[in-house]
GROMACS .gro file of C-alpha atoms in nm:
model
  178
    1UNK     CA    1   7.211   5.879   4.045
    2UNK     CA    2   6.969   6.064   4.274
    3UNK     CA    3   6.789   5.953   4.063
    4UNK     CA    4   6.863   5.582   4.136
    5UNK     CA    5   6.833   5.586   4.542
    6UNK     CA    6   6.586   5.412   4.597
    7UNK     CA    7   6.675   5.090   4.408
    8UNK     CA    8   7.031   5.127   4.523
    9UNK     CA    9   6.874   5.189   4.916
   10UNK     CA   10   7.036   5.477   5.001
   11UNK     CA   11   6.918   5.844   5.001
   12UNK     CA   12   7.065   6.120   4.850
   13UNK     CA   13   7.064   6.499   4.936
   14UNK     CA   14   7.109   6.778   4.678
   15UNK     CA   15   7.188   7.053   4.850
   16UNK     CA   16   7.203   7.403   4.637
   17UNK     CA   17   7.406   7.695   4.605
   18UNK     CA   18   7.158   7.931   4.522
   19UNK     CA   19   6.768   7.921   4.535
   20UNK     CA   20   6.770   8.005   4.203
   21UNK     CA   21   6.426   7.799   4.042
   22UNK     CA   22   6.616   7.827   3.667
   23UNK     CA   23   6.831   7.489   3.735
   24UNK     CA   24   6.663   7.304   3.999
   25UNK     CA   25   6.337   7.191   3.797
   26UNK     CA   26   6.398   6.861   3.705
   27UNK     CA   27   6.517   6.795   4.094
   28UNK     CA   28   6.239   6.919   4.249
   29UNK     CA   29   6.028   6.693   4.032
   30UNK     CA   30   6.287   6.417   4.087
   31UNK     CA   31   6.204   6.483   4.485
   32UNK     CA   32   5.899   6.498   4.415
   33UNK     CA   33   5.869   6.169   4.255
   34UNK     CA   34   6.138   5.936   4.514
   35UNK     CA   35   6.068   5.935   4.833
   36UNK     CA   36   6.490   5.872   4.860
   37UNK     CA   37   6.555   6.169   4.682
   38UNK     CA   38   6.572   6.477   4.865
   39UNK     CA   39   6.689   6.894   4.783
   40UNK     CA   40   6.725   7.106   5.017
   41UNK     CA   41   6.690   7.460   5.012
   42UNK     CA   42   7.026   7.657   4.975
   43UNK     CA   43   7.159   7.703   5.345
   44UNK     CA   44   7.424   7.959   5.489
   45UNK     CA   45   7.744   7.799   5.533
   46UNK     CA   46   7.736   7.796   5.865
   47UNK     CA   47   7.419   7.547   5.945
   48UNK     CA   48   7.480   7.359   5.560
   49UNK     CA   49   7.764   7.262   5.752
   50UNK     CA   50   7.580   7.131   6.126
   51UNK     CA   51   7.314   6.992   5.888
   52UNK     CA   52   7.592   6.756   5.697
   53UNK     CA   53   7.730   6.577   6.009
   54UNK     CA   54   7.453   6.384   6.008
   55UNK     CA   55   7.481   6.193   5.684
   56UNK     CA   56   7.755   5.898   5.617
   57UNK     CA   57   7.907   6.019   5.212
   58UNK     CA   58   7.971   6.312   5.094
   59UNK     CA   59   7.909   6.299   4.716
   60UNK     CA   60   8.180   6.479   4.468
   61UNK     CA   61   8.049   6.560   4.135
   62UNK     CA   62   8.180   6.247   3.871
   63UNK     CA   63   8.352   6.343   3.533
   64UNK     CA   64   8.240   6.056   3.243
   65UNK     CA   65   8.425   5.909   3.101
   66UNK     CA   66   8.381   6.084   2.798
   67UNK     CA   67   8.372   6.502   2.830
   68UNK     CA   68   8.091   6.548   2.573
   69UNK     CA   69   7.831   6.323   2.783
   70UNK     CA   70   7.851   6.631   3.057
   71UNK     CA   71   7.589   6.829   2.945
   72UNK     CA   72   7.779   7.127   2.949
   73UNK     CA   73   7.876   7.083   3.307
   74UNK     CA   74   8.130   7.365   3.350
   75UNK     CA   75   8.455   7.154   3.528
   76UNK     CA   76   8.831   7.244   3.531
   77UNK     CA   77   9.040   7.071   3.192
   78UNK     CA   78   9.331   6.960   3.458
   79UNK     CA   79   9.117   6.919   3.836
   80UNK     CA   80   9.485   6.674   3.933
   81UNK     CA   81   9.638   6.959   4.180
   82UNK     CA   82   9.253   7.072   4.283
   83UNK     CA   83   9.207   7.123   4.588
   84UNK     CA   84   8.768   7.188   4.749
   85UNK     CA   85   8.726   7.311   5.058
   86UNK     CA   86   8.426   7.115   4.994
   87UNK     CA   87   8.654   6.764   5.097
   88UNK     CA   88   8.766   6.973   5.397
   89UNK     CA   89   8.460   7.031   5.545
   90UNK     CA   90   8.317   6.677   5.458
   91UNK     CA   91   8.659   6.499   5.665
   92UNK     CA   92   8.551   6.776   5.933
   93UNK     CA   93   8.165   6.641   5.933
   94UNK     CA   94   8.288   6.237   5.882
   95UNK     CA   95   8.126   6.184   5.554
   96UNK     CA   96   8.340   5.970   5.325
   97UNK     CA   97   8.434   6.112   5.050
   98UNK     CA   98   8.324   5.973   4.667
   99UNK     CA   99   8.579   6.139   4.456
  100UNK     CA  100   8.654   6.164   4.087
  101UNK     CA  101   8.940   5.997   3.982
  102UNK     CA  102   9.064   6.335   3.840
  103UNK     CA  103   9.085   6.477   4.123
  104UNK     CA  104   9.466   6.358   4.236
  105UNK     CA  105   9.559   6.561   4.487
  106UNK     CA  106   9.196   6.486   4.676
  107UNK     CA  107   9.209   6.105   4.609
  108UNK     CA  108   9.576   6.065   4.732
  109UNK     CA  109   9.438   6.170   5.071
  110UNK     CA  110   9.159   6.009   5.037
  111UNK     CA  111   9.335   5.674   5.023
  112UNK     CA  112   9.615   5.859   5.206
  113UNK     CA  113   9.422   5.827   5.582
  114UNK     CA  114   9.065   5.611   5.446
  115UNK     CA  115   8.833   5.862   5.453
  116UNK     CA  116   8.731   5.841   5.039
  117UNK     CA  117   8.774   5.703   4.730
  118UNK     CA  118   8.778   5.826   4.417
  119UNK     CA  119   8.514   5.606   4.203
  120UNK     CA  120   8.375   5.622   3.717
  121UNK     CA  121   8.097   5.735   3.652
  122UNK     CA  122   7.986   5.392   3.546
  123UNK     CA  123   8.080   5.274   3.857
  124UNK     CA  124   7.876   5.468   4.101
  125UNK     CA  125   7.549   5.326   3.817
  126UNK     CA  126   7.604   4.945   4.008
  127UNK     CA  127   7.468   4.866   4.293
  128UNK     CA  128   7.798   4.610   4.393
  129UNK     CA  129   7.903   4.944   4.430
  130UNK     CA  130   7.649   5.152   4.678
  131UNK     CA  131   7.631   4.762   4.826
  132UNK     CA  132   8.028   4.789   4.849
  133UNK     CA  133   8.005   5.115   4.989
  134UNK     CA  134   7.648   5.064   5.325
  135UNK     CA  135   7.927   4.775   5.380
  136UNK     CA  136   8.240   4.970   5.431
  137UNK     CA  137   8.127   5.336   5.567
  138UNK     CA  138   7.807   5.257   5.801
  139UNK     CA  139   7.853   4.881   5.864
  140UNK     CA  140   8.239   4.864   5.920
  141UNK     CA  141   8.226   5.234   6.045
  142UNK     CA  142   8.565   5.464   5.931
  143UNK     CA  143   8.772   5.652   6.219
  144UNK     CA  144   8.831   6.012   6.114
  145UNK     CA  145   9.044   6.081   6.354
  146UNK     CA  146   9.396   6.053   6.150
  147UNK     CA  147   9.303   6.281   5.888
  148UNK     CA  148   9.081   6.547   6.093
  149UNK     CA  149   9.398   6.630   6.282
  150UNK     CA  150   9.660   6.629   6.065
  151UNK     CA  151   9.356   6.826   5.802
  152UNK     CA  152   9.334   7.097   6.137
  153UNK     CA  153   9.397   7.402   6.082
  154UNK     CA  154   9.656   7.416   6.378
  155UNK     CA  155   9.794   7.147   6.243
  156UNK     CA  156   9.916   7.341   5.940
  157UNK     CA  157  10.020   7.615   6.194
  158UNK     CA  158  10.305   7.374   6.292
  159UNK     CA  159  10.414   7.193   6.101
  160UNK     CA  160  10.460   7.543   5.858
  161UNK     CA  161  10.639   7.678   6.120
  162UNK     CA  162  10.916   7.389   6.128
  163UNK     CA  163  10.907   7.388   5.774
  164UNK     CA  164  11.055   7.730   5.838
  165UNK     CA  165  11.256   7.703   6.062
  166UNK     CA  166  11.435   7.370   5.939
  167UNK     CA  167  11.450   7.591   5.587
  168UNK     CA  168  11.595   7.888   5.756
  169UNK     CA  169  11.858   7.663   5.963
  170UNK     CA  170  11.930   7.482   5.659
  171UNK     CA  171  12.032   7.787   5.501
  172UNK     CA  172  11.723   7.689   5.235
  173UNK     CA  173  11.673   8.042   5.126
  174UNK     CA  174  12.029   8.133   5.057
  175UNK     CA  175  12.072   8.410   4.854
  176UNK     CA  176  12.242   8.330   4.495
  177UNK     CA  177  12.473   8.579   4.318
  178UNK     CA  178  12.527   8.651   4.014
   0.00000   0.00000   0.00000
């Protein structure tokens, strides 16, 4: 996708986890060749959060349909229930999330709050996909208000307390004696 950023009319920013040069050579070359691909230095977490707030879309690794095409990329065998902390960071930064269809839990919430959607590896390589995404996210805009409220730690605490109060009052945790 980074190689086709200029063709698709967007800027692709990659933030590596570390500054280890061994895996960054191809990305450095691409950044030199393309005005639309930007390789950043590794940042501490808080600086990274501040940086990503300037962008529109957050991109997760999209699994190819055929795992032999993954070129040795490590991934979970069954990511359907996976939850990436980065997803919450993207919500906080108001980045629309592009997700793998295999991450069903994140896809469910992204669709529910209209803050992202799942795509296939084939879809992200088409200009139609990026044109539609630009229209939806940049031109029409995304409202993150409800998602940010639901995902906020304060809201989780209140819901958890209510759950335990209800469970206790309903004898949800009655001991079983045999």
